[in-house]
mmCIF file of C-alpha atoms and ligand atoms in Angstrom:
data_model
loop_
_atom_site.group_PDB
_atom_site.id
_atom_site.type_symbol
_atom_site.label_atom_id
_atom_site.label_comp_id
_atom_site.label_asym_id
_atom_site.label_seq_id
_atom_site.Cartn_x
_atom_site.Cartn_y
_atom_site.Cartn_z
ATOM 1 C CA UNK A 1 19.646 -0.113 4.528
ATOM 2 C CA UNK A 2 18.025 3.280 5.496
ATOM 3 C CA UNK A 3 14.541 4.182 7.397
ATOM 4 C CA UNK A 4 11.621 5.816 4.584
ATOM 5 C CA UNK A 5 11.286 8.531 7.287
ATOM 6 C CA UNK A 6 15.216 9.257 6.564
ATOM 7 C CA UNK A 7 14.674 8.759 2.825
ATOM 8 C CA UNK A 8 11.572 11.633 2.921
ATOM 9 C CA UNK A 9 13.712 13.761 5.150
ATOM 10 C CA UNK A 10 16.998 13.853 2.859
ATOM 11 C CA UNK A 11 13.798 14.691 -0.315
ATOM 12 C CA UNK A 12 12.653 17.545 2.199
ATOM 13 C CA UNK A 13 15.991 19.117 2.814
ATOM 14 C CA UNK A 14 17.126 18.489 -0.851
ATOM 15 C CA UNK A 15 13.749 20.121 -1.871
ATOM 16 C CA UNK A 16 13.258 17.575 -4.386
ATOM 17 C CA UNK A 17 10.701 15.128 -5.063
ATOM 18 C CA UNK A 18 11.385 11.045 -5.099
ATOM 19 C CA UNK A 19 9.937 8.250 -7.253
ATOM 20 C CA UNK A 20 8.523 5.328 -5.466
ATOM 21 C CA UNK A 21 6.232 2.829 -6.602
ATOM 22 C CA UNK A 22 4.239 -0.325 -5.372
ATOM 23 C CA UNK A 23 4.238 -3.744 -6.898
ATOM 24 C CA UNK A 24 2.421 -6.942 -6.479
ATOM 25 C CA UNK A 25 2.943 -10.526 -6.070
ATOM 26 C CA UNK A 26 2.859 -12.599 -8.849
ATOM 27 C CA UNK A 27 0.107 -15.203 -9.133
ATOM 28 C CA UNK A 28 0.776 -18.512 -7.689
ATOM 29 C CA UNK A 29 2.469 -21.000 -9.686
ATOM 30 C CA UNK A 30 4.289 -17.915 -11.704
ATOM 31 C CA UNK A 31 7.944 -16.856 -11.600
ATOM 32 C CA UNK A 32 10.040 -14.035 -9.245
ATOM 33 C CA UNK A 33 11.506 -13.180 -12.874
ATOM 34 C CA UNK A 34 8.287 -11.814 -13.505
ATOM 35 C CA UNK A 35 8.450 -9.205 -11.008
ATOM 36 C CA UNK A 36 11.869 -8.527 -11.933
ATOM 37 C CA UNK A 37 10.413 -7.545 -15.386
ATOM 38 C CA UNK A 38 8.797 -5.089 -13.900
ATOM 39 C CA UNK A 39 10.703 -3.303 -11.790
ATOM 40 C CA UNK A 40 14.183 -3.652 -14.009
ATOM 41 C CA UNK A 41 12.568 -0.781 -16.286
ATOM 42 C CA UNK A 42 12.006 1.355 -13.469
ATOM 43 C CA UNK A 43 15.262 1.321 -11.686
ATOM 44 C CA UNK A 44 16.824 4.121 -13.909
ATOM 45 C CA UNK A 45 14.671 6.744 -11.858
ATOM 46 C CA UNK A 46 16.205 5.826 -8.605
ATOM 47 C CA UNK A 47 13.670 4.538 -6.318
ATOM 48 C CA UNK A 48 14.567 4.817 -2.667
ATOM 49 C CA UNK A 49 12.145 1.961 -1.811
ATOM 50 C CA UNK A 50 9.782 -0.730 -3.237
ATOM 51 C CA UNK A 51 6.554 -1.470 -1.875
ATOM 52 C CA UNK A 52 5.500 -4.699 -2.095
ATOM 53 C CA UNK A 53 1.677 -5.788 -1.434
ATOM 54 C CA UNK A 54 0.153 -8.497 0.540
ATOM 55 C CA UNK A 55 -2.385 -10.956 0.062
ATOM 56 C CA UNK A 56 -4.554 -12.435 2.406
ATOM 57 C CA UNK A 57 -6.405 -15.769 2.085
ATOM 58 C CA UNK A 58 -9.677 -16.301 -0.179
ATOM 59 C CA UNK A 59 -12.433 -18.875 0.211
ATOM 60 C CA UNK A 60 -12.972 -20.748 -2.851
ATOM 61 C CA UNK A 61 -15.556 -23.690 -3.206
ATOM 62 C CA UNK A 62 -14.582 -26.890 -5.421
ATOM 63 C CA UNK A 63 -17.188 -29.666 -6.622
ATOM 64 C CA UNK A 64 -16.345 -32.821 -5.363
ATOM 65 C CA UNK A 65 -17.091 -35.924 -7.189
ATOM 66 C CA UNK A 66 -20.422 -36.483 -5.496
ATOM 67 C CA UNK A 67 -21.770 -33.050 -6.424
ATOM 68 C CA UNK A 68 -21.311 -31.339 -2.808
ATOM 69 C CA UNK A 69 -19.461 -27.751 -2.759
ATOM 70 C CA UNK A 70 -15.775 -28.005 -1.051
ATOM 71 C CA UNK A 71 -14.207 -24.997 0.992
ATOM 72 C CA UNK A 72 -11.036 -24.476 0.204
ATOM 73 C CA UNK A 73 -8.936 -21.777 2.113
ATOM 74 C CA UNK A 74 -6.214 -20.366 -0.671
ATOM 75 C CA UNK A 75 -3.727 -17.263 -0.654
ATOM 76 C CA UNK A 76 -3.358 -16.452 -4.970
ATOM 77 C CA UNK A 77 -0.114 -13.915 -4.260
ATOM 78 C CA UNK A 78 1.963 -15.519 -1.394
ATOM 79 C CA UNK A 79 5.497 -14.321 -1.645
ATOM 80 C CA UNK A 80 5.677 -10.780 0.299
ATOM 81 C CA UNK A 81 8.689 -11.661 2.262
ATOM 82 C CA UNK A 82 10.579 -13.414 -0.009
ATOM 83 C CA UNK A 83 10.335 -11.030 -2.938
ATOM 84 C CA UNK A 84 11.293 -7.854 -0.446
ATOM 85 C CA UNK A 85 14.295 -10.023 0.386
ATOM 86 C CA UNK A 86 14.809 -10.573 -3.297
ATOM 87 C CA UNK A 87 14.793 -6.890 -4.250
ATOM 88 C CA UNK A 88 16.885 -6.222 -1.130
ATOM 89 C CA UNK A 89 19.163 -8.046 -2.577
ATOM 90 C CA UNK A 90 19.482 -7.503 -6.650
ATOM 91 C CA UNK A 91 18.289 -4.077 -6.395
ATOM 92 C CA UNK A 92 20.420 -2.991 -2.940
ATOM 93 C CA UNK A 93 16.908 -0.532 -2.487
ATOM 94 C CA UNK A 94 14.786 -0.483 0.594
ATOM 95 C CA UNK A 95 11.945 -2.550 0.150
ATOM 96 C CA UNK A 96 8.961 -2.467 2.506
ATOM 97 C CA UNK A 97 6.416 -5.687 2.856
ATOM 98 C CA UNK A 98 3.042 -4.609 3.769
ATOM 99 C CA UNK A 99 1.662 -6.376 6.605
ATOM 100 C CA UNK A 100 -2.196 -6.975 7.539
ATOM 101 C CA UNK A 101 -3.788 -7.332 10.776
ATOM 102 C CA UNK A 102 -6.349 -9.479 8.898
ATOM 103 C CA UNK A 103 -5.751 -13.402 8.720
ATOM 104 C CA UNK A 104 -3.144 -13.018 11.149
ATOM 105 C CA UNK A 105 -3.029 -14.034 15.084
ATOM 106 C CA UNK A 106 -0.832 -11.414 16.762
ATOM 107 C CA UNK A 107 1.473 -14.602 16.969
ATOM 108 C CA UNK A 108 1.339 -15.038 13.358
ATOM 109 C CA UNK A 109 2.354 -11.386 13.130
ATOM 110 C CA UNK A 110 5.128 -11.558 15.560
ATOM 111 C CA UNK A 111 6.950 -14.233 13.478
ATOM 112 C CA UNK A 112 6.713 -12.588 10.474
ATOM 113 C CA UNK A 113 7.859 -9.919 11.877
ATOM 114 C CA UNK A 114 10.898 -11.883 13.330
ATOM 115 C CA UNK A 115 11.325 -13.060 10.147
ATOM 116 C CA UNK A 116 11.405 -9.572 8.238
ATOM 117 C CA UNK A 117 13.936 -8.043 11.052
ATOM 118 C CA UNK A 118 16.195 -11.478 10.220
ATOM 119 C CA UNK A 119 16.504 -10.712 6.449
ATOM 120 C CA UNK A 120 16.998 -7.055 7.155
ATOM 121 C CA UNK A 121 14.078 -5.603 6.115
ATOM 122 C CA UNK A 122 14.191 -2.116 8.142
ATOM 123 C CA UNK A 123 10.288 -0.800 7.095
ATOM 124 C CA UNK A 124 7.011 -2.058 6.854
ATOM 125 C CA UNK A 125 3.740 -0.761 5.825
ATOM 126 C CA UNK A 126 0.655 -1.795 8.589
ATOM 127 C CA UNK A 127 -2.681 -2.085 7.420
ATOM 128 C CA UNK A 128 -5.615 -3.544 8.735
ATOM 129 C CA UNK A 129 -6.839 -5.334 5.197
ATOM 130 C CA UNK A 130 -10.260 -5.205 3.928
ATOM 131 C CA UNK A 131 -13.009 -8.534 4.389
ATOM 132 C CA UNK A 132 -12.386 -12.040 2.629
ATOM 133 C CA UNK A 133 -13.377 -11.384 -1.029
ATOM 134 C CA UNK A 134 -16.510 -13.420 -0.231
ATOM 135 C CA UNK A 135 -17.782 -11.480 2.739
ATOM 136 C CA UNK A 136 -19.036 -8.170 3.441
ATOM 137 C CA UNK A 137 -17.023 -6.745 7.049
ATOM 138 C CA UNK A 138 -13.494 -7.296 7.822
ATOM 139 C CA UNK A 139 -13.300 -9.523 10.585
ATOM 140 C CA UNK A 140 -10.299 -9.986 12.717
ATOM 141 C CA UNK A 141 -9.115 -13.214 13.884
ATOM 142 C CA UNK A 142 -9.075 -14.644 17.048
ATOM 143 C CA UNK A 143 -6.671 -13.237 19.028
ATOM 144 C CA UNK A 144 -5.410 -10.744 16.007
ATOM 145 C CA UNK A 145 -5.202 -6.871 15.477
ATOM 146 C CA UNK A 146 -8.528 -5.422 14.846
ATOM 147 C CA UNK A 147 -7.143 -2.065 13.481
ATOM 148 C CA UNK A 148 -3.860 -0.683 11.989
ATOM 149 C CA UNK A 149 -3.610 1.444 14.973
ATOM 150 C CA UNK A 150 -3.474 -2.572 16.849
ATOM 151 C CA UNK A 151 -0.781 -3.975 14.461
ATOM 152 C CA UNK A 152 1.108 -0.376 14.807
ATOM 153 C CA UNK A 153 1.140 -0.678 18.683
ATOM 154 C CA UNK A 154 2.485 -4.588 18.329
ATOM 155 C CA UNK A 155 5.605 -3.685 16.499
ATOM 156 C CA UNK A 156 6.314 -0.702 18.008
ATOM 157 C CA UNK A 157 6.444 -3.012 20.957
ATOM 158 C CA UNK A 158 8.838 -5.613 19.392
ATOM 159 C CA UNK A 159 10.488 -2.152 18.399
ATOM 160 C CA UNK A 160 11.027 -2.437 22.315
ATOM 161 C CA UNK A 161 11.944 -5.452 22.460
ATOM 162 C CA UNK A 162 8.617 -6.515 24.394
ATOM 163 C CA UNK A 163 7.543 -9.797 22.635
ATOM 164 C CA UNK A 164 4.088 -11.962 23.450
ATOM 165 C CA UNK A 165 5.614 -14.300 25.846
ATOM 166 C CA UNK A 166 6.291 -12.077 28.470
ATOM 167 C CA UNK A 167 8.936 -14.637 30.234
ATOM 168 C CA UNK A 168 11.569 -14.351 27.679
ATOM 169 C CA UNK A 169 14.692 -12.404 28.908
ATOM 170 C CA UNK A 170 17.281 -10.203 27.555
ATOM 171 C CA UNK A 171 15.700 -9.861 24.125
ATOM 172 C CA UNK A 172 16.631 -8.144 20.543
ATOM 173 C CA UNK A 173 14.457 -5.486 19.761
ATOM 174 C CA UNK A 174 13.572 -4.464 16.107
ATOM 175 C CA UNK A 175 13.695 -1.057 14.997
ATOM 176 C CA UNK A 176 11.102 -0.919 11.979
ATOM 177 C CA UNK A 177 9.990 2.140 10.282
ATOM 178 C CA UNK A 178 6.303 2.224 10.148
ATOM 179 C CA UNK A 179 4.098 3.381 7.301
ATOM 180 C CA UNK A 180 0.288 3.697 7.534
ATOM 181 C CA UNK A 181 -2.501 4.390 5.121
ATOM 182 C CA UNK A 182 -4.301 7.796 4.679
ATOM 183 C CA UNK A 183 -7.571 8.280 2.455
ATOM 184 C CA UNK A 184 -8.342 11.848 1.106
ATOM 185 C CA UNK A 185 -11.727 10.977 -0.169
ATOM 186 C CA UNK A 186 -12.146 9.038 3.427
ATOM 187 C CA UNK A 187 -12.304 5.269 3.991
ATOM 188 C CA UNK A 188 -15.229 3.468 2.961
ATOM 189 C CA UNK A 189 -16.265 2.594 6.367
ATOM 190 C CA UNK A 190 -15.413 6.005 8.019
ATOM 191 C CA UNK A 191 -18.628 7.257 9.141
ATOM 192 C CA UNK A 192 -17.006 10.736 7.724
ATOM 193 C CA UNK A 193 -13.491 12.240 7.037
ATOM 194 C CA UNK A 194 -13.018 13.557 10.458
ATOM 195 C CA UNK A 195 -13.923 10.194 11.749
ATOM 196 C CA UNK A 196 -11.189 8.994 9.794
ATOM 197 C CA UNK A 197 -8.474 11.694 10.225
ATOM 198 C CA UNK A 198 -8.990 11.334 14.039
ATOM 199 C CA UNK A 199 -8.114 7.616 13.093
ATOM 200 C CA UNK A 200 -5.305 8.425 11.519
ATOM 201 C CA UNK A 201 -3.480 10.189 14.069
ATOM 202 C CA UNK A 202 -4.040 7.786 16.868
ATOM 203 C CA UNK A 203 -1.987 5.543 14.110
ATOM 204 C CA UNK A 204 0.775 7.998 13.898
ATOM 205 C CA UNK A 205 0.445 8.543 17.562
ATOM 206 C CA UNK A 206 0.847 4.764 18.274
ATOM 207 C CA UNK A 207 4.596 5.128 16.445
ATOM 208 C CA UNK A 208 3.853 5.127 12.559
ATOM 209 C CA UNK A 209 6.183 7.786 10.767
ATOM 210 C CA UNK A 210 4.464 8.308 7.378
ATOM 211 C CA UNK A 211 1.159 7.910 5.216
ATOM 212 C CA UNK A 212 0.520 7.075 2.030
ATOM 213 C CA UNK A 213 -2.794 7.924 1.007
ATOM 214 C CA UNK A 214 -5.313 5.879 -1.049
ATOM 215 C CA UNK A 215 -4.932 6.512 -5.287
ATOM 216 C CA UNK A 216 -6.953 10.121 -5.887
ATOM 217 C CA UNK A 217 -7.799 11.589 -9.624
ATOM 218 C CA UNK A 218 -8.504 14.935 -8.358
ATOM 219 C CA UNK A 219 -5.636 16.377 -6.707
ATOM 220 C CA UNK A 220 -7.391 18.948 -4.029
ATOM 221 C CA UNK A 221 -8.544 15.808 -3.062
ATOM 222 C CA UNK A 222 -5.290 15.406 -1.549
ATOM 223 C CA UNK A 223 -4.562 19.284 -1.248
ATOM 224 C CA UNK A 224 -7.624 19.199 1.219
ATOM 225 C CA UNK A 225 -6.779 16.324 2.857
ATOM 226 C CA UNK A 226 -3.505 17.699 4.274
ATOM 227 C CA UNK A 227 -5.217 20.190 5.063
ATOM 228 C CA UNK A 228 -7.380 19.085 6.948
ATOM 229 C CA UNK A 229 -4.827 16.305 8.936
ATOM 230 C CA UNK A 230 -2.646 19.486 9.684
ATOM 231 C CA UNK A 231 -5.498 21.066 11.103
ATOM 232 C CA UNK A 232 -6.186 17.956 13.156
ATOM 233 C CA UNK A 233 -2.374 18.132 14.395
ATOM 234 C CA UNK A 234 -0.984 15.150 12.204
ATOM 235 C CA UNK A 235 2.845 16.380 11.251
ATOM 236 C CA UNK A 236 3.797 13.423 9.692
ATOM 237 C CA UNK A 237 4.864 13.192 5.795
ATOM 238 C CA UNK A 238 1.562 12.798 3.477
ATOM 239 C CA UNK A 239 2.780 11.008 0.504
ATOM 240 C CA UNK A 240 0.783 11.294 -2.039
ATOM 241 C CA UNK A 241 -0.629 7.537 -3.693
ATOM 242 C CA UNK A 242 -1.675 7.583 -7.538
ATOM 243 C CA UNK A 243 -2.301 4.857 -9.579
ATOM 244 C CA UNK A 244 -2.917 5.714 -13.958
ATOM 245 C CA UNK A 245 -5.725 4.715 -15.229
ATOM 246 C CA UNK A 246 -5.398 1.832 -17.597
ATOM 247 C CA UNK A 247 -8.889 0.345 -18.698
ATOM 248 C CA UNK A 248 -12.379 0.884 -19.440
ATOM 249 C CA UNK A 249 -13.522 -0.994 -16.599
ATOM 250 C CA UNK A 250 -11.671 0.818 -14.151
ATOM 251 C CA UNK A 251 -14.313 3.623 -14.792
ATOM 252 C CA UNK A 252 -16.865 2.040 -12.702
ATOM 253 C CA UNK A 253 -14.373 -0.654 -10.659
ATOM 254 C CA UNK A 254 -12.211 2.178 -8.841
ATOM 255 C CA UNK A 255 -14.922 4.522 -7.526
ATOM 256 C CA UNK A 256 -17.412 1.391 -6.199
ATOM 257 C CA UNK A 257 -14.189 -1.078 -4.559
ATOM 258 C CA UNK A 258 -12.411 1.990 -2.842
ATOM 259 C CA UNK A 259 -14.728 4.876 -2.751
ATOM 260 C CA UNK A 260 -12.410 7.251 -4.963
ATOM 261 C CA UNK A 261 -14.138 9.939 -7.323
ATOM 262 C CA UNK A 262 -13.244 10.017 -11.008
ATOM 263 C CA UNK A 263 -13.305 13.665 -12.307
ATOM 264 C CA UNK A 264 -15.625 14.196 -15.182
ATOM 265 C CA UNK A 265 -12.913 15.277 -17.352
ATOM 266 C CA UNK A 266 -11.387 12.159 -17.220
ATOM 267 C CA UNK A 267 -13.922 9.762 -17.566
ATOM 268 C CA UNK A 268 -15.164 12.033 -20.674
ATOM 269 C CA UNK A 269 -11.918 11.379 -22.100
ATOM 270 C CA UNK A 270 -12.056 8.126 -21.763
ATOM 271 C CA UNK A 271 -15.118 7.268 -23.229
ATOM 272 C CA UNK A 272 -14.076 8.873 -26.176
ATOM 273 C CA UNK A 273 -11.122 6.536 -26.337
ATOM 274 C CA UNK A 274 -11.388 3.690 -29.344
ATOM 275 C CA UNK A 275 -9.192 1.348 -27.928
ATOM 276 C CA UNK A 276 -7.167 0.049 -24.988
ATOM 277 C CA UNK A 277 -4.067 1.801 -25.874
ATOM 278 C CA UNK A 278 -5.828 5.021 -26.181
ATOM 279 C CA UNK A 279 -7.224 4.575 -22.773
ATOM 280 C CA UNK A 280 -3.942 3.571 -20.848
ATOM 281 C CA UNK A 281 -2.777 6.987 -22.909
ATOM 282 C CA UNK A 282 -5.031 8.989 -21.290
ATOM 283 C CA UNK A 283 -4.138 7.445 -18.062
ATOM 284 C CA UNK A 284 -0.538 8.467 -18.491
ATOM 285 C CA UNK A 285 -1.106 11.821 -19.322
ATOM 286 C CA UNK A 286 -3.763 12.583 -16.658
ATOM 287 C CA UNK A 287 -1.140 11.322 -14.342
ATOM 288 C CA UNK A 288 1.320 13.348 -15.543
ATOM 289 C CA UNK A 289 -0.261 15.979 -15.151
ATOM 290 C CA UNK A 290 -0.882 15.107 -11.413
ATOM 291 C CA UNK A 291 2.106 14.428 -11.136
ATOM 292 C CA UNK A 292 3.740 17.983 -12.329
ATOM 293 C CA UNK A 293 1.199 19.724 -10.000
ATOM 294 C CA UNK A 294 2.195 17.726 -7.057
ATOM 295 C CA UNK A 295 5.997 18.189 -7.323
ATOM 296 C CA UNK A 296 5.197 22.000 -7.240
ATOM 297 C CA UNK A 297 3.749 22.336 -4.422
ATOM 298 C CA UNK A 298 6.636 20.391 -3.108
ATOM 299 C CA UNK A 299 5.825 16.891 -1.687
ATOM 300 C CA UNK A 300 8.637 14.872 -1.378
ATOM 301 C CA UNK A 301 7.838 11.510 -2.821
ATOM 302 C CA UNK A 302 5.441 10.291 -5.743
ATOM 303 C CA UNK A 303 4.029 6.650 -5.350
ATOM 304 C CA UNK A 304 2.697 4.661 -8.060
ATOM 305 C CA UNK A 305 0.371 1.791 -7.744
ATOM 306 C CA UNK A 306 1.738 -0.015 -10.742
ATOM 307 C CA UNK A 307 -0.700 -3.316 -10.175
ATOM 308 C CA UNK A 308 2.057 -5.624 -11.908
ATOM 309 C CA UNK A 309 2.399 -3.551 -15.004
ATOM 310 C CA UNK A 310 5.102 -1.040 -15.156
ATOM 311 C CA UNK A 311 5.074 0.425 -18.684
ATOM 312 C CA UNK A 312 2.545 3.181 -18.093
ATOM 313 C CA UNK A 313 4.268 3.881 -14.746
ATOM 314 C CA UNK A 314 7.872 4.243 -16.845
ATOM 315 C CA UNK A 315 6.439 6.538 -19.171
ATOM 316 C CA UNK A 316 5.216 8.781 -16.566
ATOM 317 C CA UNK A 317 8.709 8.447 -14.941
ATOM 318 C CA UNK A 318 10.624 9.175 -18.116
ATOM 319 C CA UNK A 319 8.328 12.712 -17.856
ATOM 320 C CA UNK A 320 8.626 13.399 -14.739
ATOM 321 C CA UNK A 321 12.168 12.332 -13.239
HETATM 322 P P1 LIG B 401 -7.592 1.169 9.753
HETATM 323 O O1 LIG B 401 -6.601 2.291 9.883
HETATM 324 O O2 LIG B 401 -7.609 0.153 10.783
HETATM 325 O O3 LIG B 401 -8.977 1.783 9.440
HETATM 326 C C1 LIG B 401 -10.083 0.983 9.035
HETATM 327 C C2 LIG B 401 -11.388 1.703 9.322
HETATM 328 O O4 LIG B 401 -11.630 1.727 10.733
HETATM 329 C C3 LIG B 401 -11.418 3.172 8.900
HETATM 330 O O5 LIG B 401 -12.726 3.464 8.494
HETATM 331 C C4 LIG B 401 -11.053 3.934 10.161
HETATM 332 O O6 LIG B 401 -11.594 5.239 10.177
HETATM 333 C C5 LIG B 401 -11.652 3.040 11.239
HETATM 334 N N1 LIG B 401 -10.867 2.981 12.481
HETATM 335 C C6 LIG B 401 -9.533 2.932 12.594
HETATM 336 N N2 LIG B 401 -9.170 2.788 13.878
HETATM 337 C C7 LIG B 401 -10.325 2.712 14.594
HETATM 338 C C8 LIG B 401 -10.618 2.529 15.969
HETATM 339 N N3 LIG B 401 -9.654 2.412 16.890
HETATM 340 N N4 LIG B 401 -11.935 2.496 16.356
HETATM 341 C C9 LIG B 401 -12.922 2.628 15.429
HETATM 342 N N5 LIG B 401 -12.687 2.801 14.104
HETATM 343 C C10 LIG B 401 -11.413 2.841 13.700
HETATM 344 N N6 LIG B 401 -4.834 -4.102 1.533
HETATM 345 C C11 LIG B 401 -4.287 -5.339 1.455
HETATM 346 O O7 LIG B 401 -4.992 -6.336 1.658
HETATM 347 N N7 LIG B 401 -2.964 -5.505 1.151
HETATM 348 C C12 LIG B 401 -2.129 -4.459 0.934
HETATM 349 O O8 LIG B 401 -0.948 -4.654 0.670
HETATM 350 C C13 LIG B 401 -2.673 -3.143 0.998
HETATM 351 N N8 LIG B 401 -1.905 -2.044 0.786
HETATM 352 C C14 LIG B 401 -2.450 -0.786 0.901
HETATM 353 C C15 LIG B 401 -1.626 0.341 0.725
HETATM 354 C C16 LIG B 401 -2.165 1.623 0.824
HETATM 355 C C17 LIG B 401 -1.271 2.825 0.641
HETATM 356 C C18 LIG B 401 -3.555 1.800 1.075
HETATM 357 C C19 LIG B 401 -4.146 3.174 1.134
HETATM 358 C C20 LIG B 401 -4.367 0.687 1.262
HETATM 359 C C21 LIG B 401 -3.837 -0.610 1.189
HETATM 360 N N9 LIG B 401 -4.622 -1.755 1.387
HETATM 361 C C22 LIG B 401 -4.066 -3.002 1.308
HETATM 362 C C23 LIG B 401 -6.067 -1.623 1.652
HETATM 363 C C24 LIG B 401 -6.400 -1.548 3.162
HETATM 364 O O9 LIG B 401 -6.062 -2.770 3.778
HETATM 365 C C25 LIG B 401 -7.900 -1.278 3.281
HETATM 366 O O10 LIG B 401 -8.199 0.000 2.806
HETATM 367 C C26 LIG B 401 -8.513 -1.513 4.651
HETATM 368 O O11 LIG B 401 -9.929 -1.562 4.500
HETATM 369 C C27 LIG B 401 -8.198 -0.459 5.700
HETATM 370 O O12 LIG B 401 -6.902 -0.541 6.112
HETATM 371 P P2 LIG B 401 -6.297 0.581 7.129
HETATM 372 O O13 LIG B 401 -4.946 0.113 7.472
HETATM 373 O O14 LIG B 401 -6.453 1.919 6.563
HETATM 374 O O15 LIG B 401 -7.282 0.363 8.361
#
């Protein structure tokens, strides 16, 4: 299997630009055949590697029989690991598991990490995650990474072959590639984008290889952004993140859960749309045209967020590659 900072330098060198996507779990209690659905479509455009998102745990409350509210603690997309190992396997493509610093001990990390270095999974993607649905700050467990910059430092040490128990001898290092997240129109949190940026290169400087940014509309969002991170000294691959817009909702869902701006163009356009396959039309084409602007000023992957659906993803592939 081969490193995504080797895949992005053989795009650079060939000067041409690489499809890539993300997917999701599927829901508890569904299928692997339903991811395979998904991404069967998209192999003709030659992914070099697979995303694949993960979950952390949600609180949800169940009545009991004598009226009192139960906590339950429940994870609705487990199945990271296995289904990277799965598309390692049918597909023969590099997949890369996201991993979170939230709900995880840096023990719990460790072994999944063990785990993802036994089924030779070569790249991962470290993020910090955002809060439990039902709360309003991320929170870090006890004893877990409180940033990305955290969980980047902890493989990179495993990368060494410097485990938690500091008595074991003679052991096997890993040798991940690292991916982090970049956000053009800044992280909700970040007090402001340099704030952010400054973030972002401790990341990098920590031992991450690449970013891929947050989904952006407007594309000098992005043209700004690396701008702006090579001012800053980041010289890392940016790869650019989109995602098509496919409903109505999304309008008003997109901008308020991750702080991303929706160009007035596009939301005029799809207010004018009559019905769901007229929006998810207009979500292709806006993409597309993304898309074409982005592989001319040369960047050497495109990555979709598909969210489980990969028809409006194919058609912009069958466009664009
Ligand atoms: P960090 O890099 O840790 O940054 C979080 C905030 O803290 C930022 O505001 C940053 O400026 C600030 N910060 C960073 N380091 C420090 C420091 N040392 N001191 C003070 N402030 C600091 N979420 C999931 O749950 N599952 C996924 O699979 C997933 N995949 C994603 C993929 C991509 C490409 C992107 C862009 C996001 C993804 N997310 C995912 C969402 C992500 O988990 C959230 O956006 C989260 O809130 C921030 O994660 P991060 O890794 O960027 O955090």
């Amino acid at each position: 299997m081969t490193k995504v900072r080797d895949h992005i330098s053989k795009a650079i060198e060939a000067k041409k630009t690489e499809f890539s996507f993300e997917i999701l779990p599927p829901l508890k209690g569904q299928n692997i055949d339903t991811i395979f659905e998904n991404i069967d479509p998209l192999m003709e455009f030659k992914p070099p590697f697979i995303d694949v998102t993960y979950h952390r745990e949600e609180y949800i409350y169940k009545e009991r029989p004598d009226g009192l509210l139960e906590k339950k603690v429940v994870r609705k997309r487990p199945g990271t690991v296995g289904i990277c190992a799965a598309i390692q396997n049918r597909y023969k493509v590099d997949a890369v598991p996201h991993v979170l610093c939230g709900g995880f001990t840096k023990e719990d990390t460790e072994n999944f990490l063990i785990d993802m270095d036994f089924l030779g999974i070569e790249n991962v993607m470290a993020l910090r995650g955002d809060a439990v649905k039902s709360e309003t700050y991320f929170k870090a467990n006890t004893n877990g990474n409180v940033y990305a910059q955290d969980l980047v430092e902890q493989i990179i040490d495993l990368n060494h072959g410097n485990y938690l128990d500091e008595d074991l001898q003679n052991t096997a290092k890993t040798d991940f590639c690292i991916g982090v997240a970049g956000y053009p129109e800044k992280h909700l949190e970040a007090p402001s984008i340099e704030s952010d940026i400054h973030f972002l290169k401790k990341k990098l400087e920590a031992g991450a290889c690449y970013v891929v940014t947050q989904m952006f509309f407007d594309n000098h969002q992005y043209f700004d952004f690396v701008k702006k991170c090579r001012e800053a000294g980041i010289t890392k691959p940016i790869i650019p993140g989109l995602k098509p817009l496919a409903t109505r909702k999304q309008l008003n869902m997109i901008p308020q859960r991750f702080s991303v701006g929706m160009p007035d163009t596009l939301v005029k356009e799809v207010i004018k749309c009559k019905t769901p396959e007229a929006i998810r039309q207009v979500g292709v084409e806006w993409s597309i045209a993304q898309s074409k602007e982005l592989i001319k000023a040369g960047v050497p992957v495109l990555h979709y967020y598909s969210m489980g659906k990969s028809d409006n993803i194919k058609a912009i592939a069958e466009a664009i590659f």
